[in-house]
PDB file of C-alpha atoms in Angstrom:
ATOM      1  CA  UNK A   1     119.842  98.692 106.261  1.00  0.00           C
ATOM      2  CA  UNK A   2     120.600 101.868 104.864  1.00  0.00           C
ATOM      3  CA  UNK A   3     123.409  99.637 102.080  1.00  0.00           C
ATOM      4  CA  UNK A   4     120.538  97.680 101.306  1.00  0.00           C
ATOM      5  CA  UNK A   5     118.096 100.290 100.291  1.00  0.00           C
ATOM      6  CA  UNK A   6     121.195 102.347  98.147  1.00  0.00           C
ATOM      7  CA  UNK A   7     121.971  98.431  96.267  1.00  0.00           C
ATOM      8  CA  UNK A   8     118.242  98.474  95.252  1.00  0.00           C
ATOM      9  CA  UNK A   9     117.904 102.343  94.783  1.00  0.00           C
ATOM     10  CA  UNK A  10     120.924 101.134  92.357  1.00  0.00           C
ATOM     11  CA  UNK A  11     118.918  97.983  90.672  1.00  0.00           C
ATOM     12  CA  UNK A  12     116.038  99.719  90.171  1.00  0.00           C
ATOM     13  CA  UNK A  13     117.754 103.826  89.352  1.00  0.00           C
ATOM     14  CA  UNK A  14     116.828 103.124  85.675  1.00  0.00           C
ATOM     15  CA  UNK A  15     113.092 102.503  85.500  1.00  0.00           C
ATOM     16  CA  UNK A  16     112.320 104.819  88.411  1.00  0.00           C
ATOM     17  CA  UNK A  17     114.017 107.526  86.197  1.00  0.00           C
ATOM     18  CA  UNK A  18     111.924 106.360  83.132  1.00  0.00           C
ATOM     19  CA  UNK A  19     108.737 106.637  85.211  1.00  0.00           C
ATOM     20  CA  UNK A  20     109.750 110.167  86.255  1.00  0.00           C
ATOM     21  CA  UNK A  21     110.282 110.919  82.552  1.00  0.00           C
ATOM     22  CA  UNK A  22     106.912 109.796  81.761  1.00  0.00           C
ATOM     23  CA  UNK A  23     105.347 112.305  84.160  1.00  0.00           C
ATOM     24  CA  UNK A  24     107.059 115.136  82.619  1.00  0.00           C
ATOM     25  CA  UNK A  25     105.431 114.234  79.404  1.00  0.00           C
ATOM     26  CA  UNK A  26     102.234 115.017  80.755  1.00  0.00           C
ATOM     27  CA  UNK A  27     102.959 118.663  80.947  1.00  0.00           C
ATOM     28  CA  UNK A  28     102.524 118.841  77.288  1.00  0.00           C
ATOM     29  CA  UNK A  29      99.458 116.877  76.757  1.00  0.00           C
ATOM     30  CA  UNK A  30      95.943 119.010  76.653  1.00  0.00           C
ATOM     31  CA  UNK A  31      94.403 120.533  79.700  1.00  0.00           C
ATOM     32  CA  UNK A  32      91.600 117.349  79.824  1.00  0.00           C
ATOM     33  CA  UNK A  33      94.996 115.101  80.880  1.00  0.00           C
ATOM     34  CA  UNK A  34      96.268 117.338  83.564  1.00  0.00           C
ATOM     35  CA  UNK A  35      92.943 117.951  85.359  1.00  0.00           C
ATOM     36  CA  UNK A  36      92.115 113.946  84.913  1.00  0.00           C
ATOM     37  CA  UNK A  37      95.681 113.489  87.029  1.00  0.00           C
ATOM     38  CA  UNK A  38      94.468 116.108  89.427  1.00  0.00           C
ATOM     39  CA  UNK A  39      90.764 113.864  89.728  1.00  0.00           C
ATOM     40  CA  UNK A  40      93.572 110.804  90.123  1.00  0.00           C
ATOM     41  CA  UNK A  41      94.892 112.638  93.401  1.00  0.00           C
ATOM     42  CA  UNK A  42      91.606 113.656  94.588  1.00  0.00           C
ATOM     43  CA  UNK A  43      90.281 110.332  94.680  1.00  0.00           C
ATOM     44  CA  UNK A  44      93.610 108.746  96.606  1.00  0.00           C
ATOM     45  CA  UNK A  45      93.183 109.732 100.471  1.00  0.00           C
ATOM     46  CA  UNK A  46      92.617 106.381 101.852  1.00  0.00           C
ATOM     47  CA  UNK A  47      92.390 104.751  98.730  1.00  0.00           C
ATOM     48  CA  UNK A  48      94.613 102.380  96.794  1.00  0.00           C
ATOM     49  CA  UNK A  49      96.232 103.720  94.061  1.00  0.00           C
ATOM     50  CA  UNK A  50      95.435 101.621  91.708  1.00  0.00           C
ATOM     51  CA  UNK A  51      91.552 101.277  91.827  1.00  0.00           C
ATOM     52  CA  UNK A  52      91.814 105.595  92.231  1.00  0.00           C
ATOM     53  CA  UNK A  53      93.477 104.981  88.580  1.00  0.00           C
ATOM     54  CA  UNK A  54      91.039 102.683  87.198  1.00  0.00           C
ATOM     55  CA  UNK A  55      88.151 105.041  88.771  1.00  0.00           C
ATOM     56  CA  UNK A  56      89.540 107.878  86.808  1.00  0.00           C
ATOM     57  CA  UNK A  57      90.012 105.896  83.540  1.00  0.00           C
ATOM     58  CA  UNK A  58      86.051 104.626  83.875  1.00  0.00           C
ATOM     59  CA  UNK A  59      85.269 108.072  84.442  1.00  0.00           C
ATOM     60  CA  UNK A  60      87.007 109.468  81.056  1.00  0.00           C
ATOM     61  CA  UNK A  61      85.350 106.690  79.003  1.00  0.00           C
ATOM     62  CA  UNK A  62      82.011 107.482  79.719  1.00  0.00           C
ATOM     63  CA  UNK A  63      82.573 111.047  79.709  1.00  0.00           C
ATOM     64  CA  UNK A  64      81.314 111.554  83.192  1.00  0.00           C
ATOM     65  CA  UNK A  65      84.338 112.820  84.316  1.00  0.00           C
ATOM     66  CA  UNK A  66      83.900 116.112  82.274  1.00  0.00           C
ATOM     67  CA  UNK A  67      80.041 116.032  81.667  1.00  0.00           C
ATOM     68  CA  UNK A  68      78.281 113.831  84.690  1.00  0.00           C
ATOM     69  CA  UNK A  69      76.617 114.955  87.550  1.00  0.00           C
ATOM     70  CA  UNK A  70      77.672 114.136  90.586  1.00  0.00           C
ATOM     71  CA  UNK A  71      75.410 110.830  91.185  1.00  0.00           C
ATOM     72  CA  UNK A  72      76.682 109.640  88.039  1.00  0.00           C
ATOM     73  CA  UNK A  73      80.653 110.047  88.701  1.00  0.00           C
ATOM     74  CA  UNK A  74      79.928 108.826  92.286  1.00  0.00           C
ATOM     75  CA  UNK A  75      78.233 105.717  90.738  1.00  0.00           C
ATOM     76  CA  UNK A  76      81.468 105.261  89.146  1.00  0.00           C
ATOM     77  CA  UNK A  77      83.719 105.508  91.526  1.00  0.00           C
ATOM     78  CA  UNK A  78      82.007 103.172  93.894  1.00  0.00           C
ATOM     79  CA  UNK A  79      85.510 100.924  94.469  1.00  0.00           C
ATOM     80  CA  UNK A  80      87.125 103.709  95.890  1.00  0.00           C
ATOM     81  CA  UNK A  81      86.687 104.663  99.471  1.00  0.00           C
ATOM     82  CA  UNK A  82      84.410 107.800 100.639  1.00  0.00           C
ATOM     83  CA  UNK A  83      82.844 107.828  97.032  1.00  0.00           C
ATOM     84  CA  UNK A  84      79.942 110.095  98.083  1.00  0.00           C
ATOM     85  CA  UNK A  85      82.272 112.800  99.587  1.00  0.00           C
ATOM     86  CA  UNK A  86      84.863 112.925  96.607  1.00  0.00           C
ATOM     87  CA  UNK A  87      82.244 112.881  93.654  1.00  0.00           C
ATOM     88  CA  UNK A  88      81.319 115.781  94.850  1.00  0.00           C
ATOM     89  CA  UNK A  89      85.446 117.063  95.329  1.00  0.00           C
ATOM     90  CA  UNK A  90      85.125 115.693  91.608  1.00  0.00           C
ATOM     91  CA  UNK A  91      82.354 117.634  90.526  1.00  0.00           C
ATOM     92  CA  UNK A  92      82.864 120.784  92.438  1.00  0.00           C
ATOM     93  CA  UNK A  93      86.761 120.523  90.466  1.00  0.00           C
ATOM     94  CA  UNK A  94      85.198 120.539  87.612  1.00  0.00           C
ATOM     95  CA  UNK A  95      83.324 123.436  87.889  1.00  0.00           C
ATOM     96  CA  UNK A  96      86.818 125.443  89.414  1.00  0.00           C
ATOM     97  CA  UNK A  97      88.514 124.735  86.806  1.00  0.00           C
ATOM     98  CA  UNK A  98      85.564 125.456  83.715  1.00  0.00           C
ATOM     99  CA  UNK A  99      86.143 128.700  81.464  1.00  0.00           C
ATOM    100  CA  UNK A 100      82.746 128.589  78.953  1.00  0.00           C
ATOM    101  CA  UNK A 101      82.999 124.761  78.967  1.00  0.00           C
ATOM    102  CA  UNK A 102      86.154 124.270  79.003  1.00  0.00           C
ATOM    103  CA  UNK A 103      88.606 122.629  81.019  1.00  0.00           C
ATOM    104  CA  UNK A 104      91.401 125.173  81.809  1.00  0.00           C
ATOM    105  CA  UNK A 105      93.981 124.276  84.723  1.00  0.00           C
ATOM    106  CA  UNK A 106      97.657 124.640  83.413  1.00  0.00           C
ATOM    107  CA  UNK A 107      97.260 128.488  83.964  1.00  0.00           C
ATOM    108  CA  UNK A 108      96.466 127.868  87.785  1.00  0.00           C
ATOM    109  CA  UNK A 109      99.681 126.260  88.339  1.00  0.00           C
ATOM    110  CA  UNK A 110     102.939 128.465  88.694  1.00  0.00           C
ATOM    111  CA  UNK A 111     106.205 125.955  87.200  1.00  0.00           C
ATOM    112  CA  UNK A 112     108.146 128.797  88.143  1.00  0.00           C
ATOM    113  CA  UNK A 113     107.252 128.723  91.764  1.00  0.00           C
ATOM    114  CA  UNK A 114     106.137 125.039  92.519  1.00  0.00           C
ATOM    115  CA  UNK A 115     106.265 125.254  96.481  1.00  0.00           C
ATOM    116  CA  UNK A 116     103.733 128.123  95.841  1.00  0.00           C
ATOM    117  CA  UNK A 117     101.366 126.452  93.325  1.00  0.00           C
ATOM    118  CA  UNK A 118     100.954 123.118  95.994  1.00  0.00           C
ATOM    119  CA  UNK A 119     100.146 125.973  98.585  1.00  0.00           C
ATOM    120  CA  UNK A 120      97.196 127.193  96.639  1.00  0.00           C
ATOM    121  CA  UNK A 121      95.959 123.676  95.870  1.00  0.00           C
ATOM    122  CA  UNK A 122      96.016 122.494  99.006  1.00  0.00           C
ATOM    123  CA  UNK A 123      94.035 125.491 100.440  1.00  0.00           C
ATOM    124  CA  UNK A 124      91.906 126.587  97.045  1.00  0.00           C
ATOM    125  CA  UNK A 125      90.810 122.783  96.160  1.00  0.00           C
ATOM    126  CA  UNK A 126      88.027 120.434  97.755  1.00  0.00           C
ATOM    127  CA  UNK A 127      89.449 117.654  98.845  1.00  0.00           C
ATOM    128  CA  UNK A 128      93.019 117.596  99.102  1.00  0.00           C
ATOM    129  CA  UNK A 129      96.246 118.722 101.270  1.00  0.00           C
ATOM    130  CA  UNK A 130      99.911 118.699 100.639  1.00  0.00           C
ATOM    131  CA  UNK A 131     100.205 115.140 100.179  1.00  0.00           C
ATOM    132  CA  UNK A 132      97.756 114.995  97.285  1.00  0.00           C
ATOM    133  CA  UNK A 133      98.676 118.538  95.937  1.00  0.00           C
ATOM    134  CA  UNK A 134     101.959 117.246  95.713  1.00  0.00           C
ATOM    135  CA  UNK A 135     101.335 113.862  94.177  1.00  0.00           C
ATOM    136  CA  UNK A 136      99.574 115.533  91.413  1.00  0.00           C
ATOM    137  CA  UNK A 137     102.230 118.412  91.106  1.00  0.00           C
ATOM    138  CA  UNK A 138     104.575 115.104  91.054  1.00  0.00           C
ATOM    139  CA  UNK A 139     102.810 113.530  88.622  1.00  0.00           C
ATOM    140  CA  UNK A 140     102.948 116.221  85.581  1.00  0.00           C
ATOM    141  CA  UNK A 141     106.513 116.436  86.075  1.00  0.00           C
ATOM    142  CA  UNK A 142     107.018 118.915  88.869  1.00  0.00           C
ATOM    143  CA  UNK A 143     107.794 118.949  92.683  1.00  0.00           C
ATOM    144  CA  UNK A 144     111.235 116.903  92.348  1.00  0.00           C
ATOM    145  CA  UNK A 145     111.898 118.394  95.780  1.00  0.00           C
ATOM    146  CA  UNK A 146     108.483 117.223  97.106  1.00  0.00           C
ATOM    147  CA  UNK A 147     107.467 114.831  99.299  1.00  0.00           C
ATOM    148  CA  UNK A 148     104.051 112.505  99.106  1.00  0.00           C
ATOM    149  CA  UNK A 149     103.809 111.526 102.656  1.00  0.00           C
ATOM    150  CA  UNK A 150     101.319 108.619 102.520  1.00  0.00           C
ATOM    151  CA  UNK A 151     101.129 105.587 104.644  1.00  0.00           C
ATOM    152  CA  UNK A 152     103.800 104.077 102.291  1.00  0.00           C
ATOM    153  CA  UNK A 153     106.269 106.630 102.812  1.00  0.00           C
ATOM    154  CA  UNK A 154     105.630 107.612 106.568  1.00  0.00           C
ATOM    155  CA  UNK A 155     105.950 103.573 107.090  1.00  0.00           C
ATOM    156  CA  UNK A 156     109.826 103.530 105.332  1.00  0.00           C
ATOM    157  CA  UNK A 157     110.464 107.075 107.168  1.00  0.00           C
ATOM    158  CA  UNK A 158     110.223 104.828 110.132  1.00  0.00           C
ATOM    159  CA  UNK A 159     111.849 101.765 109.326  1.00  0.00           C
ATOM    160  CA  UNK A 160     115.085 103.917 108.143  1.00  0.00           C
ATOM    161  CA  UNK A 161     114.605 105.672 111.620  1.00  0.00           C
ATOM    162  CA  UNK A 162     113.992 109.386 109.862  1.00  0.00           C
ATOM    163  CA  UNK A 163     111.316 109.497 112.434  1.00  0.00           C
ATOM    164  CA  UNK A 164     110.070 107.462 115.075  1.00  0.00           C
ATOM    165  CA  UNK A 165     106.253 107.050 114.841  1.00  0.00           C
ATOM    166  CA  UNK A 166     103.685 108.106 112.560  1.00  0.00           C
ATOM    167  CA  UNK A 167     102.320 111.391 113.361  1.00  0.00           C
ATOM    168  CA  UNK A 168      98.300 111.525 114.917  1.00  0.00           C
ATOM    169  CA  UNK A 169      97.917 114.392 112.610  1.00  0.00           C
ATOM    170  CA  UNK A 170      99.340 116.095 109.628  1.00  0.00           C
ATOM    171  CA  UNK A 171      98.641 119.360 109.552  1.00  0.00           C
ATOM    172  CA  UNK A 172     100.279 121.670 106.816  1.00  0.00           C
ATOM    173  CA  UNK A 173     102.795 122.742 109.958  1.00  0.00           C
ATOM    174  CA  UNK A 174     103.747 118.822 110.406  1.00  0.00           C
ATOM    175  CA  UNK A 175     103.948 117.903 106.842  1.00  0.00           C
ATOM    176  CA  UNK A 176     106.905 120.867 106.053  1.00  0.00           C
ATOM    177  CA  UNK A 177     109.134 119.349 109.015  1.00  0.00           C
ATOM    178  CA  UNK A 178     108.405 115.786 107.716  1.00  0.00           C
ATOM    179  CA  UNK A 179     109.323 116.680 104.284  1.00  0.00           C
ATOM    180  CA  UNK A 180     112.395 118.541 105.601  1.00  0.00           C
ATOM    181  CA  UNK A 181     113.478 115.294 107.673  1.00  0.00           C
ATOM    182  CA  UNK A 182     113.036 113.336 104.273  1.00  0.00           C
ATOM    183  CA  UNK A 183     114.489 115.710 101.942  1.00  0.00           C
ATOM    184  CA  UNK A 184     118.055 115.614 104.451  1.00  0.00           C
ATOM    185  CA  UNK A 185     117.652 112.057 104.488  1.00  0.00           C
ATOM    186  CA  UNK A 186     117.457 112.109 100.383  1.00  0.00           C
ATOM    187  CA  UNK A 187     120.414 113.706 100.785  1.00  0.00           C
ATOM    188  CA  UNK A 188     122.711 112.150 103.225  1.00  0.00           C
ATOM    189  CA  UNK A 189     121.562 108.222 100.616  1.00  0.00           C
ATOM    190  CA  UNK A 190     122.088 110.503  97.217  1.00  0.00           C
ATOM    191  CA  UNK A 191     119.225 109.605  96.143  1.00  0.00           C
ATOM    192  CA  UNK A 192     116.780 112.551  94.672  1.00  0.00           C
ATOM    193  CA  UNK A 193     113.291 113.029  96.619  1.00  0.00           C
ATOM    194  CA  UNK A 194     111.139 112.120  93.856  1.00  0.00           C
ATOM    195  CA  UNK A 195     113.075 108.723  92.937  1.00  0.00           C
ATOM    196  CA  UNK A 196     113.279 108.103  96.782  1.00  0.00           C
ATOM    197  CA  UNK A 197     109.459 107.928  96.935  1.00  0.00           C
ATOM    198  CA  UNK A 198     109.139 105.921  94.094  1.00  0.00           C
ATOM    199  CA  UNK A 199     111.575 103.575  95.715  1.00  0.00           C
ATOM    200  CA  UNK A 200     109.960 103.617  98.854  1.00  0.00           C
ATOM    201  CA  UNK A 201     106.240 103.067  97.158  1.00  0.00           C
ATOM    202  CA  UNK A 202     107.651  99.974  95.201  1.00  0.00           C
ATOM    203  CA  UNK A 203     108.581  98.628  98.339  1.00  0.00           C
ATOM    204  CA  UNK A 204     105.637  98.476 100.226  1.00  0.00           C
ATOM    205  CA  UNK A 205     103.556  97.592  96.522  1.00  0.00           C
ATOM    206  CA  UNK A 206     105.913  95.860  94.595  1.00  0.00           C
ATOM    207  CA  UNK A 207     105.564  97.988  91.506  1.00  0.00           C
ATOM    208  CA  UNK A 208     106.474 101.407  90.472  1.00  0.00           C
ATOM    209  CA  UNK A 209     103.519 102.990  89.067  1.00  0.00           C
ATOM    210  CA  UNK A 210     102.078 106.829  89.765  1.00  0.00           C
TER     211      UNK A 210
END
């Protein structure tokens, strides 16, 4: 089992390095782009990925996402599940990360000391942990060493027998020794954490996307 997931770790190496390349362009595009990717993680506990993503997009168009009240981004995101309780994670964002109108978030987050700047997300922001602290860390080009434990993830962390059942609960005390079982497991394949969970997630969704 382990041979077949290093042969297609091996067909698909190139575009899951392109995709990781894509999220380190983000870093460099204005602060409205990083917070929107932060919104994107916010609205992905128990939801899919990809209607979080078009929720977002909606959201930018109409200029909700950095102007609405809450009603109006919660009318918006009504395809994505628990849309009363994250409009308001939305909103309340929003105002966190406001200096006189203005979207300012890249200052928040240490690139120096990753590991530290997913600790203050997780505990500072509404409505997210480690996993979504470090998808969004993840997705602007940082937390290579990182893992995104979602239901993907914790379901291939099984079948490769890295653990045996999916944990109850996953506290912040949980999630460290899961991500230390999959980072030794990264290493014993070769195959870096951030690639392995886009290998994993393209698995279970049959695409590699964010």
């Amino acid at each position: 089992m382990i041979q077949e997931l290093i042969a297609e770790y091996k067909k698909k190496k190139k575009d899951l390095k392109n995709r990781l390349k894509d999220f380190k362009k983000i870093w460099n595009e204005p602060e409205s782009v990083i917070f929107s990717e932060l919104c994107f993680c916010i609205c992905t506990p128990q939801a899919k990925a990809v209607e979080c993503d078009k929720a977002v997009k909606r959201l930018i168009k109409s200029g909700n996402l950095f102007k609405g009240n809450i009603e109006q981004i919660r009318s918006e995101i009504a395809g994505v599940r628990f849309p009363n309780n994250k409009s308001k994670y939305l909103y309340e964002a929003r105002k966190q990360f406001s200096v006189n109108g203005r979207i300012v978030i890249k200052e928040r987050i240490d690139i120096k000391n990753i590991v530290e700047s997913r600790n203050w997300l997780a505990n500072n922001v509404k409505g997210i942990g480690f996993k979504e602290a470090s998808h969004f860390l993840r997705n602007i080009g940082f937390g290579s060493d990182l893992a995104i434990l979602d239901v993907h993830i914790l379901k291939n962390m099984i079948r490769y027998g890295i653990i045996r059942t999916r944990p109850k609960t996953l506290n912040q005390v949980k999630y460290l020794e899961l991500e230390n079982k999959l980072r030794t497991f990264s290493q014993e394949v070769k195959i870096p954490m951030d690639e392995l969970d886009l290998l994993f997630w393209s698995a279970e969704t049959g695409e590699i996307f964010k």
